[in-house]
Coordinates of C-alpha atoms in Angstrom, one line a residue:
M1 CA 103.6 80.9 88.8
Q2 CA 104.9 80.0 85.3
L3 CA 107.9 81.8 83.8
R4 CA 109.5 81.5 80.4
Y5 CA 113.3 81.2 80.1
S6 CA 114.9 81.5 76.7
F7 CA 118.5 80.5 75.8
R8 CA 120.5 80.9 72.7
L9 CA 121.1 77.8 70.6
Y10 CA 124.0 77.2 68.2
P11 CA 123.2 74.3 65.9
N12 CA 125.7 73.2 63.4
G13 CA 125.1 72.6 59.7
P14 CA 123.4 69.2 59.8
Q15 CA 121.4 70.2 62.9
R16 CA 120.1 73.4 61.1
S17 CA 119.0 71.1 58.2
A18 CA 117.2 68.8 60.6
L19 CA 115.5 71.8 62.3
A20 CA 114.5 73.1 58.9
R21 CA 112.8 69.7 58.1
A22 CA 111.1 69.8 61.5
F23 CA 109.8 73.3 60.9
G24 CA 108.5 72.3 57.5
C25 CA 106.8 69.1 58.6
A26 CA 105.0 70.8 61.5
R27 CA 103.9 73.6 59.2
V28 CA 102.5 71.2 56.6
V29 CA 100.5 69.2 59.2
Y30 CA 99.2 72.5 60.7
N31 CA 98.1 73.7 57.2
D32 CA 96.5 70.4 56.3
A33 CA 94.5 70.3 59.6
L34 CA 93.4 73.9 59.1
R35 CA 92.3 73.2 55.6
A36 CA 90.3 70.2 56.7
R37 CA 88.5 72.1 59.3
E38 CA 87.8 75.1 57.1
T39 CA 86.5 72.7 54.4
A40 CA 84.2 71.1 57.0
R41 CA 83.0 74.5 58.1
A42 CA 82.2 75.7 54.6
G43 CA 80.3 72.5 54.0
G44 CA 78.2 72.9 57.2
E45 CA 79.8 69.8 58.7
A46 CA 81.1 69.4 62.2
F47 CA 84.8 70.2 62.9
P48 CA 87.0 67.1 62.7
K49 CA 88.4 66.2 66.1
T50 CA 92.1 66.3 66.9
G51 CA 92.3 62.5 67.2
D52 CA 90.7 62.0 63.8
L53 CA 93.1 64.6 62.2
S54 CA 96.1 62.9 63.8
K55 CA 95.2 59.6 62.4
L56 CA 94.4 61.0 58.9
L57 CA 97.2 63.6 58.5
I58 CA 100.0 61.9 60.4
T59 CA 99.6 58.1 60.7
E60 CA 98.0 57.5 57.4
A61 CA 99.8 60.2 55.6
K62 CA 103.2 58.7 56.4
R63 CA 102.3 55.7 54.4
T64 CA 101.7 57.7 51.2
E65 CA 104.4 58.8 48.7
E66 CA 103.4 62.4 48.9
R67 CA 103.9 62.6 52.7
A68 CA 106.4 59.9 53.3
W69 CA 109.0 62.5 54.4
L70 CA 106.9 63.1 57.6
C71 CA 108.8 60.1 59.0
E72 CA 112.0 62.1 59.0
V73 CA 111.0 64.1 62.1
S74 CA 109.8 63.2 65.6
A75 CA 106.1 62.4 65.7
V76 CA 105.7 64.5 68.9
V77 CA 106.5 67.7 66.8
L78 CA 103.6 66.9 64.5
Q79 CA 101.2 66.1 67.4
Q80 CA 102.1 69.4 69.0
S81 CA 101.4 71.2 65.7
L82 CA 97.8 69.9 65.9
R83 CA 97.5 71.1 69.5
D84 CA 98.7 74.5 68.5
L85 CA 95.9 74.7 66.0
D86 CA 93.4 73.7 68.7
T87 CA 94.7 76.6 70.9
A88 CA 94.5 79.0 68.0
Y89 CA 90.8 78.1 67.5
R90 CA 90.1 78.2 71.2
N91 CA 91.6 81.7 71.6
F92 CA 89.6 82.9 68.5
F93 CA 86.2 81.7 69.8
D94 CA 87.0 82.9 73.4
G95 CA 87.6 86.4 71.9
L96 CA 84.3 86.3 70.2
K97 CA 82.6 85.4 73.4
G98 CA 84.4 88.2 75.3
K99 CA 86.4 85.9 77.5
R100 CA 89.7 87.4 76.3
P101 CA 90.8 90.2 73.8
R102 CA 89.7 89.6 70.3
M103 CA 92.1 87.6 68.0
G104 CA 92.0 86.8 64.3
A105 CA 91.0 83.5 63.0
P106 CA 93.8 80.9 62.5
R107 CA 95.7 81.5 59.3
F108 CA 97.8 79.3 57.1
K109 CA 101.5 79.3 57.9
S110 CA 104.2 80.1 55.4
R111 CA 107.9 79.0 55.1
K112 CA 108.6 82.8 54.7
D113 CA 107.1 83.6 58.1
N114 CA 109.4 85.6 60.4
R115 CA 109.1 83.0 63.2
Q116 CA 109.4 79.2 63.0
A117 CA 108.9 77.0 66.0
V118 CA 108.5 73.3 67.0
R119 CA 107.8 72.0 70.5
F120 CA 109.1 68.8 72.1
T121 CA 107.3 67.3 75.2
A122 CA 108.5 64.7 77.6
N123 CA 107.2 62.0 75.3
A124 CA 109.9 63.0 72.8
R125 CA 112.6 62.1 75.3
W126 CA 114.6 65.2 74.9
K127 CA 117.1 66.0 77.7
I128 CA 119.8 68.3 78.8
T129 CA 123.1 66.4 78.6
R130 CA 125.9 66.4 81.2
G131 CA 128.0 68.6 78.9
G132 CA 125.3 71.3 78.9
G133 CA 123.9 70.5 75.5
L134 CA 120.3 70.0 74.4
S135 CA 119.6 66.6 73.0
L136 CA 116.7 66.6 70.6
P137 CA 115.3 63.6 68.8
R138 CA 116.2 63.3 65.1
I139 CA 118.4 66.4 65.5
G140 CA 121.2 65.6 68.0
D141 CA 123.0 67.4 70.7
V142 CA 122.7 71.2 70.2
R143 CA 125.1 73.6 71.9
V144 CA 123.3 76.0 74.3
K145 CA 124.5 79.2 75.9
W146 CA 123.2 78.9 79.4
S147 CA 122.9 82.4 81.0
R148 CA 121.2 81.2 84.3
L149 CA 120.0 78.1 86.1
L150 CA 116.4 76.9 85.6
P151 CA 114.5 77.0 88.8
S152 CA 112.8 73.6 88.2
I153 CA 112.9 70.8 85.7
P154 CA 111.0 71.6 82.6
S155 CA 108.8 69.1 80.8
T156 CA 108.6 70.9 77.4
V157 CA 111.1 72.8 75.2
T158 CA 110.2 75.0 72.2
V159 CA 112.9 75.5 69.6
I160 CA 112.4 78.9 67.9
K161 CA 114.0 80.4 64.8
D162 CA 113.6 84.2 64.5
A163 CA 113.7 86.4 61.4
S164 CA 117.4 87.1 61.9
G165 CA 118.2 83.4 61.7
R166 CA 118.9 83.0 65.5
Y167 CA 117.8 79.9 67.3
F168 CA 116.4 79.8 70.8
A169 CA 115.4 77.1 73.3
S170 CA 112.4 78.3 75.3
F171 CA 111.4 76.6 78.6
V172 CA 108.2 77.3 80.5
V173 CA 108.7 76.2 84.2
E174 CA 106.9 76.5 87.5
T175 CA 108.5 79.0 89.8
D176 CA 107.7 79.7 93.5
P177 CA 107.5 83.4 94.5
V178 CA 110.6 84.7 96.3
A179 CA 109.7 87.5 98.7
L180 CA 112.2 90.4 98.9
P181 CA 112.8 92.2 102.2
E182 CA 110.0 94.6 102.9
T183 CA 110.5 98.4 102.5
D184 CA 108.4 101.4 103.2
A185 CA 109.1 103.0 99.9
V186 CA 106.2 103.3 97.4
V187 CA 106.2 104.9 93.9
G188 CA 103.9 106.1 91.3
I189 CA 105.0 106.1 87.7
D190 CA 104.0 108.4 84.9
L191 CA 105.1 107.1 81.4
G192 CA 106.0 109.5 78.7
L193 CA 108.0 110.0 75.5
T194 CA 110.6 112.8 76.3
H195 CA 111.2 111.0 79.6
F196 CA 110.4 107.3 79.6
A197 CA 109.3 107.2 83.2
I198 CA 108.8 110.0 85.8
L199 CA 108.6 108.8 89.4
S200 CA 106.6 110.3 92.2
D201 CA 109.7 111.2 94.1
G202 CA 110.8 113.6 91.4
T203 CA 113.2 111.2 89.5
K204 CA 113.0 111.5 85.7
I205 CA 114.4 108.7 83.5
E206 CA 115.4 109.7 80.1
S207 CA 114.0 107.8 77.1
P208 CA 116.7 105.8 75.3
R209 CA 114.9 106.0 72.0
F210 CA 116.5 102.9 70.6
L211 CA 114.7 103.0 67.3
R212 CA 115.4 106.7 66.7
R213 CA 119.1 106.2 67.4
A214 CA 119.3 103.2 65.0
E215 CA 117.2 104.8 62.2
K216 CA 120.2 105.7 60.0
K217 CA 121.6 102.1 60.1
L218 CA 118.2 100.7 59.5
K219 CA 117.5 103.0 56.6
K220 CA 120.8 102.1 55.0
A221 CA 120.2 98.4 55.4
Q222 CA 116.7 98.7 54.0
Q223 CA 118.0 100.6 51.0
N224 CA 120.5 97.9 50.3
L225 CA 117.8 95.3 50.5
S226 CA 115.5 97.2 48.0
R227 CA 118.3 97.3 45.4
K228 CA 118.7 93.5 45.3
A229 CA 116.9 91.4 42.8
K230 CA 114.0 89.4 44.1
G231 CA 114.7 85.8 44.6
S232 CA 118.5 86.2 44.5
A233 CA 121.0 85.0 47.1
N234 CA 122.2 88.6 47.7
R235 CA 118.6 89.6 48.6
A236 CA 118.4 86.8 51.1
K237 CA 121.7 88.0 52.7
A238 CA 120.4 91.6 52.7
R239 CA 117.1 90.6 54.3
I240 CA 119.1 88.9 57.2
K241 CA 121.1 92.1 57.8
V242 CA 117.9 94.1 58.1
A243 CA 116.4 91.6 60.5
R244 CA 119.5 91.5 62.6
A245 CA 119.6 95.3 62.8
H246 CA 115.9 95.3 64.0
A247 CA 116.8 92.4 66.5
R248 CA 119.6 94.4 68.0
T249 CA 117.3 97.3 68.6
A250 CA 114.6 95.2 70.1
D251 CA 117.1 93.4 72.3
A252 CA 118.5 96.7 73.6
R253 CA 115.0 97.9 74.4
R254 CA 114.1 94.7 76.2
E255 CA 117.3 94.8 78.3
F256 CA 116.5 98.4 79.3
H257 CA 112.9 97.4 80.4
H258 CA 114.2 94.5 82.4
Q259 CA 116.9 96.5 84.3
L260 CA 114.5 99.4 85.1
S261 CA 111.6 97.2 86.1
T262 CA 113.8 95.1 88.3
K263 CA 115.2 98.2 90.1
L264 CA 111.8 99.6 90.7
I265 CA 110.4 96.4 92.1
R266 CA 113.4 95.9 94.4
D267 CA 113.4 99.4 95.7
N268 CA 109.7 99.8 96.4
Q269 CA 107.1 97.8 98.2
A270 CA 104.2 99.0 96.0
V271 CA 104.2 100.3 92.4
A272 CA 101.4 102.2 90.7
V273 CA 101.2 102.8 87.0
E274 CA 98.6 104.3 84.6
D275 CA 96.8 102.0 82.2
L276 CA 97.6 103.8 78.9
A277 CA 95.6 103.4 75.7
V278 CA 98.6 102.3 73.6
K279 CA 96.6 101.2 70.6
G280 CA 94.9 104.6 70.4
L281 CA 98.1 106.5 70.7
A282 CA 99.7 104.3 68.1
R283 CA 97.2 105.6 65.5
T284 CA 98.4 109.2 66.0
R285 CA 101.4 111.2 64.6
L286 CA 103.4 109.9 67.7
A287 CA 103.0 106.3 66.5
K288 CA 106.7 105.7 65.9
S289 CA 107.7 107.1 69.3
V290 CA 105.0 105.2 71.1
H291 CA 106.2 101.9 69.6
D292 CA 109.8 102.8 70.3
A293 CA 109.0 103.3 74.0
G294 CA 107.4 99.9 74.5
W295 CA 105.2 100.9 77.4
S296 CA 103.0 97.7 77.3
A297 CA 106.0 95.4 77.6
F298 CA 107.5 97.4 80.5
V299 CA 104.2 97.4 82.4
A300 CA 103.9 93.7 81.9
M301 CA 107.3 93.2 83.3
L302 CA 106.4 95.3 86.4
E303 CA 103.3 93.2 86.9
Y304 CA 104.8 89.7 86.8
K305 CA 108.0 90.8 88.8
A306 CA 105.8 92.3 91.5
A307 CA 104.0 88.9 91.8
L308 CA 107.2 87.0 91.8
Y309 CA 109.0 89.1 94.5
G310 CA 106.0 89.7 96.8
R311 CA 105.4 93.4 95.9
T312 CA 102.1 95.1 95.2
F313 CA 101.2 96.3 91.8
H314 CA 98.5 98.8 91.0
R315 CA 97.1 99.7 87.6
I316 CA 94.8 102.7 87.7
G317 CA 92.2 103.6 85.1
R318 CA 93.3 105.5 82.0
F319 CA 90.5 108.1 82.6
Q320 CA 92.0 109.4 85.9
P321 CA 92.7 113.1 85.5
T322 CA 96.2 112.9 86.7
S323 CA 97.4 115.9 84.7
Q324 CA 94.4 118.1 85.6
V325 CA 94.5 117.8 89.5
C326 CA 96.9 119.6 91.8
C327 CA 98.6 117.0 94.0
V328 CA 99.1 119.6 96.7
C329 CA 95.5 120.8 97.3
G330 CA 93.5 118.5 95.0
A331 CA 92.0 121.3 92.9
K332 CA 91.0 120.4 89.3
D333 CA 91.4 123.1 86.7
G334 CA 90.8 121.1 83.5
P335 CA 92.9 119.6 80.6
K336 CA 96.0 121.4 79.3
P337 CA 97.8 121.1 76.0
L338 CA 100.9 119.1 75.7
N339 CA 103.2 122.0 75.3
I340 CA 102.4 123.2 78.9
R341 CA 105.0 121.4 81.0
E342 CA 104.6 123.6 84.1
W343 CA 101.5 125.1 85.5
T344 CA 100.5 127.2 88.6
C345 CA 97.6 126.0 90.7
G346 CA 94.9 128.6 90.9
E347 CA 93.9 127.6 94.4
C348 CA 97.1 127.1 96.4
G349 CA 99.5 128.8 94.1
A350 CA 102.0 125.9 93.8
V351 CA 104.0 125.8 90.7
L352 CA 103.9 122.2 89.5
D353 CA 105.9 120.1 87.1
R354 CA 103.3 118.4 84.8
D355 CA 104.9 115.0 84.8
I356 CA 105.9 114.7 88.4
N357 CA 102.5 116.0 89.4
A358 CA 100.9 113.2 87.3
A359 CA 103.2 110.6 88.9
V360 CA 102.1 111.7 92.4
N361 CA 98.5 111.6 91.4
V362 CA 98.9 108.1 90.0
A363 CA 100.3 106.9 93.4
K364 CA 97.4 108.7 95.2
A365 CA 94.8 107.2 92.9
A366 CA 96.2 103.7 93.8
G367 CA 95.9 104.5 97.5
L368 CA 99.6 104.9 98.1
A369 CA 100.8 107.5 100.7
V370 CA 103.3 109.6 98.9
P371 CA 104.4 113.2 99.6
A372 CA 103.3 115.9 97.2
C373 CA 106.4 118.0 97.6
G374 CA 108.1 116.2 94.7
A375 CA 105.6 117.7 92.2
Q376 CA 106.4 121.3 93.2
V377 CA 109.0 123.0 91.1
R378 CA 109.2 126.0 93.4
P379 CA 107.0 127.6 96.0
G380 CA 104.6 129.9 94.4
L381 CA 103.1 133.1 95.8
V382 CA 100.1 132.3 97.9
P383 CA 97.4 134.8 97.4
A384 CA 96.1 136.4 100.6
Q385 CA 92.5 135.8 101.6
R386 CA 90.0 138.7 101.3
E387 CA 89.7 139.2 105.0
E388 CA 93.5 139.4 105.4
S389 CA 94.2 142.0 102.7
G390 CA 94.5 145.7 103.4
T391 CA 96.6 148.8 102.8
H392 CA 99.0 150.6 105.2
R393 CA 98.2 154.1 106.2
D394 CA 100.5 156.7 107.7
G395 CA 101.0 155.9 111.4
Q396 CA 98.9 152.6 111.2
T397 CA 100.5 149.7 113.1
T398 CA 97.8 147.1 112.4
V399 CA 96.6 145.7 109.1
A400 CA 93.1 144.3 109.0
G401 CA 93.1 140.7 110.1
I402 CA 96.8 140.7 111.0
P403 CA 97.6 141.5 114.6
S404 CA 100.4 143.9 115.3
R405 CA 103.7 142.8 116.9

């Protein structure tokens, strides 16, 4: 399977200028190719092929005065920009055909976009130096902070600059699955807002609420940005501060997701989770809390880590009535409002915790054998059957249906 590894880059001043030129040249070639194809489409003509665009927009453009500066960057970066446009069109048309989720049509890139990226393939002859640097053509040896070893030798590296001005080197490498020791433990997970995750064994994991905790700092940084004059240097500095504040929040959330997903995969042989309608929930009054939780990213981590470490991952349908069914006896008594956190089963009398009961039902819907005792808050009073009920009379030693002792 393929995994992506990202490492922080620390380019110096000249290297940052060279990377800025590479970002700009790749963006110009991408926009020129997009404009040529849209012009052909509007005129009812066939789409220009990538080879023709490469000859026209790169090879011949370098000989003109208007595009002579394209010679200042590696040609591989420009070629990969055209391939990125091909991928964008392919994803767009596949979405229209139903082969993948729908995506918007390719759009023109701007130098003000939050993310800038260029890609170097093996043809660019980039390499990792003996000193641990990343040698890039026309840029030089860039310092890298290696946090782990790469499992295999990569053939491509993507250099990314995010909105906060940080640089990253991204490698996509082939990785062989590494099976962890087998265990008998299985778990069902119910995701929520008050508690981020509720496990079928009764464990409740509090939601860190990273965005909520950082709201005051984010608000102050945004207010400082709004007071700066547009186009000024101070506004550019304030924008960087806002972006860095958001980046710290996103990094903390991602780290939490990684630690929790790794622990769940290591401790359990099988993991079951409900397929939530995140887009629908993000259109409600709970939108900020839903985005702050980051359920989709967490579930994606569980899925790929299960495949990597030889675990079983189950995703049950979102229409499973996990909160309506008693996990003890299986009785279904209909939907309940969100303010009801505990309920008593009308059939067996068990007093159930709503979230733990849902987690147990998630595991059972996936075919996992989990005990239902974790969902029971306390044993309820079991109503007697009609044939076992009766009243005591004076001197009576036997109640109907219950033998005397």
